[in-house]
Amino acid sequence: MEKRICVLPGDGIGPEVTAEAVKLLEDVGRRFGHRFDVVYGDVGGSAVDEHGTPLPAETLAACDTSDAVLLGAVGGPKWDREPVERRPETGLLGLRKHLGVYANLRPVKVFAELANASTLKPEVLAGIDLVIVRELTGGLYFGQPRGRQVGPDGVEVVDTLKYTEHEIERILVTAFEIARLRRKAVTSVDKANVLESSRLWREIAERVADRYPDVKLHHVLVDNAAMQLVKKPAQFDVIVTENLFGDILSDEAAMLTGSIGMLPSASLGAGPGLYEPVHGSAPDIAGKGLANPLATFLSVALMLRHSFGLQQEADAVEKAVEWVLRQGWRTADLTGGQPPYLTTTEMGDRVRDAILTGEYEDAKDAV
Ligand code: NAD
């Protein structure tokens, strides 16, 4: 297979973690016989410095002609006082909008070796392996009318929760397709006992489920879902929900792992998918070789699976990461800063070596 990937390193630790990911892609290609061509673009603060805008037209053109986009992170104190059109985050939001990515995927897996990094008890964490599929471009964050005015009883505010049938159906289809690649169970989260939008959501979920007889569908009210996520998180496979509920639940679920340097994400639409670690640009550790590259590696695994359909290769990356952790290798964020720990490049080398040698496969058999 031949694929073209647009890499947007961004700011802070972004260039460090994406450099490791590009080497990872080369080695996955070498091991499995694929060719991944990489092109680069500027985004965020570094693009402001270079081009006077956080999202140059050249970057958009490079993304449009690629099969997938890998982003490091954007932002940092240097650009905090810039006007809104020159802020790094404006570039990121513009990129998501341009790519039309309406489905945000956040897998949450607790690696047994890192269970003590979480605030929850190990017995609650055992077996967590879920994905939150969040609708990203509709609902309360975008609905019109919105605003504030003064009425007869003082200040009045309005936000509008609006969804079309099409927007709901396509995100549910995404969730069912993902479930087919996993344990074939979808939990649709809504507030159908109160909200009109949720009642339509539930109807459409039932309709889509009829097309996926091999996938089980459960409906859970959002308040109960929030409780279940900390009570018995291992019960979930794929959770699908609208924008606001997804925003809150995905951060709640992220905290199950306790280590931000481990969390990948994917944003999917009709065009190239956007893959990025959940963490930011970590200016406090930038340039020191302390960044954990594993969230970016796991984002590459999502790219291989969801944009290229390379299931075996995606599994290889995820298993190699797990194997490396099982050997006791850690970056500084995973040891609380206590030596010994590996640098960014050393951790990258360990994972790549495991992929090239296939060591992780032997280890799996031995468990
Ligand atoms: P952050 O995620 O950058 O950092 C939070 C803490 O986690 C820091 O102590 C950092 O050192 C640590 N950390 C984060 N990623 C790590 C990694 N891979 N390895 C080791 N340690 C890691 O969040 P923040 O400090 O709130 O934000 C810093 C900048 O990043 C801000 O400018 C913010 O706007 C931006 N940001 C960007 C994105 C994005 O690009 N998607 C997301 C969040 C924040």
PDB file of C-alpha atoms and ligand atoms in Angstrom, residues 13 17 71-77 80 89 92 96 260-261 276-285 290-293 333, ligand 1:
ATOM      1  CA  ILE A  13       6.814  19.152  22.140  1.00  0.00           C
ATOM      2  CA  VAL A  17       6.734  13.573  19.230  1.00  0.00           C
ATOM      3  CA  LEU A  71      -0.773  16.787  14.154  1.00  0.00           C
ATOM      4  CA  GLY A  72       1.588  17.273  17.129  1.00  0.00           C
ATOM      5  CA  ALA A  73       0.210  20.099  19.268  1.00  0.00           C
ATOM      6  CA  VAL A  74      -0.171  23.865  19.054  1.00  0.00           C
ATOM      7  CA  GLY A  75       0.162  26.775  21.454  1.00  0.00           C
ATOM      8  CA  GLY A  76       2.478  28.234  24.028  1.00  0.00           C
ATOM      9  CA  PRO A  77       3.053  31.344  26.148  1.00  0.00           C
ATOM     10  CA  ASP A  80      -0.862  33.917  24.334  1.00  0.00           C
ATOM     11  CA  GLU A  89      -5.856  27.445  18.653  1.00  0.00           C
ATOM     12  CA  LEU A  92      -6.439  24.136  14.960  1.00  0.00           C
ATOM     13  CA  ARG A  96     -10.855  20.748  11.903  1.00  0.00           C
ATOM     14  CA  ILE A 260      -2.143  12.326  29.581  1.00  0.00           C
ATOM     15  CA  GLY A 261       0.954  11.332  27.612  1.00  0.00           C
ATOM     16  CA  GLU A 276      -3.438  13.892  17.222  1.00  0.00           C
ATOM     17  CA  PRO A 277      -2.455  13.150  20.797  1.00  0.00           C
ATOM     18  CA  VAL A 278      -4.926  14.497  23.368  1.00  0.00           C
ATOM     19  CA  HIS A 279      -2.188  16.419  25.228  1.00  0.00           C
ATOM     20  CA  GLY A 280      -1.087  19.975  24.451  1.00  0.00           C
ATOM     21  CA  SER A 281       2.294  21.424  23.513  1.00  0.00           C
ATOM     22  CA  ALA A 282       3.724  21.065  27.053  1.00  0.00           C
ATOM     23  CA  PRO A 283       5.940  24.182  26.878  1.00  0.00           C
ATOM     24  CA  ASP A 284       7.379  23.340  30.330  1.00  0.00           C
ATOM     25  CA  ILE A 285       9.255  20.326  28.940  1.00  0.00           C
ATOM     26  CA  LEU A 290      11.225  14.512  28.205  1.00  0.00           C
ATOM     27  CA  ALA A 291       8.081  14.221  26.066  1.00  0.00           C
ATOM     28  CA  ASN A 292       6.288  10.893  26.020  1.00  0.00           C
ATOM     29  CA  PRO A 293       5.765   9.967  22.338  1.00  0.00           C
ATOM     30  CA  ASP A 333       5.914  11.552  33.057  1.00  0.00           C
TER      31      ASP A 333
HETATM   32  P1  NAD B   1      -0.453  20.188  28.182  1.00  0.00           P
HETATM   33  O1  NAD B   1      -1.181  18.946  27.831  1.00  0.00           O
HETATM   34  O2  NAD B   1       0.426  20.779  27.154  1.00  0.00           O
HETATM   35  O3  NAD B   1       0.440  19.928  29.493  1.00  0.00           O
HETATM   36  C1  NAD B   1      -0.129  19.566  30.758  1.00  0.00           C
HETATM   37  C2  NAD B   1       0.962  18.855  31.587  1.00  0.00           C
HETATM   38  O4  NAD B   1       1.175  17.548  31.053  1.00  0.00           O
HETATM   39  C3  NAD B   1       2.324  19.560  31.540  1.00  0.00           C
HETATM   40  O5  NAD B   1       2.965  19.426  32.792  1.00  0.00           O
HETATM   41  C4  NAD B   1       3.095  18.784  30.491  1.00  0.00           C
HETATM   42  O6  NAD B   1       4.485  18.805  30.676  1.00  0.00           O
HETATM   43  C5  NAD B   1       2.524  17.376  30.639  1.00  0.00           C
HETATM   44  N1  NAD B   1       2.500  16.667  29.354  1.00  0.00           N
HETATM   45  C6  NAD B   1       1.641  16.861  28.330  1.00  0.00           C
HETATM   46  N2  NAD B   1       1.928  16.057  27.317  1.00  0.00           N
HETATM   47  C7  NAD B   1       2.987  15.323  27.703  1.00  0.00           C
HETATM   48  C8  NAD B   1       3.771  14.308  27.061  1.00  0.00           C
HETATM   49  N3  NAD B   1       3.508  13.875  25.833  1.00  0.00           N
HETATM   50  N4  NAD B   1       4.813  13.796  27.747  1.00  0.00           N
HETATM   51  C9  NAD B   1       5.089  14.201  28.988  1.00  0.00           C
HETATM   52  N5  NAD B   1       4.394  15.152  29.645  1.00  0.00           N
HETATM   53  C10 NAD B   1       3.362  15.708  29.000  1.00  0.00           C
HETATM   54  O7  NAD B   1      -1.563  21.240  28.633  1.00  0.00           O
HETATM   55  P2  NAD B   1      -1.401  22.784  29.051  1.00  0.00           P
HETATM   56  O8  NAD B   1      -0.146  22.980  29.844  1.00  0.00           O
HETATM   57  O9  NAD B   1      -2.696  23.171  29.636  1.00  0.00           O
HETATM   58  O10 NAD B   1      -1.253  23.564  27.672  1.00  0.00           O
HETATM   59  C11 NAD B   1      -0.017  23.953  27.088  1.00  0.00           C
HETATM   60  C12 NAD B   1      -0.290  24.564  25.727  1.00  0.00           C
HETATM   61  O11 NAD B   1      -0.862  23.572  24.871  1.00  0.00           O
HETATM   62  C13 NAD B   1      -1.285  25.709  25.751  1.00  0.00           C
HETATM   63  O12 NAD B   1      -0.846  26.719  24.873  1.00  0.00           O
HETATM   64  C14 NAD B   1      -2.587  25.084  25.278  1.00  0.00           C
HETATM   65  O13 NAD B   1      -3.427  26.022  24.650  1.00  0.00           O
HETATM   66  C15 NAD B   1      -2.057  24.085  24.294  1.00  0.00           C
HETATM   67  N6  NAD B   1      -2.961  22.930  24.032  1.00  0.00           N
HETATM   68  C16 NAD B   1      -2.984  22.473  22.772  1.00  0.00           C
HETATM   69  C17 NAD B   1      -3.742  21.338  22.453  1.00  0.00           C
HETATM   70  C18 NAD B   1      -3.699  20.826  21.041  1.00  0.00           C
HETATM   71  O14 NAD B   1      -2.842  21.232  20.282  1.00  0.00           O
HETATM   72  N7  NAD B   1      -4.584  19.907  20.672  1.00  0.00           N
HETATM   73  C19 NAD B   1      -4.472  20.692  23.456  1.00  0.00           C
HETATM   74  C20 NAD B   1      -4.402  21.167  24.755  1.00  0.00           C
HETATM   75  C21 NAD B   1      -3.633  22.292  25.043  1.00  0.00           C
END
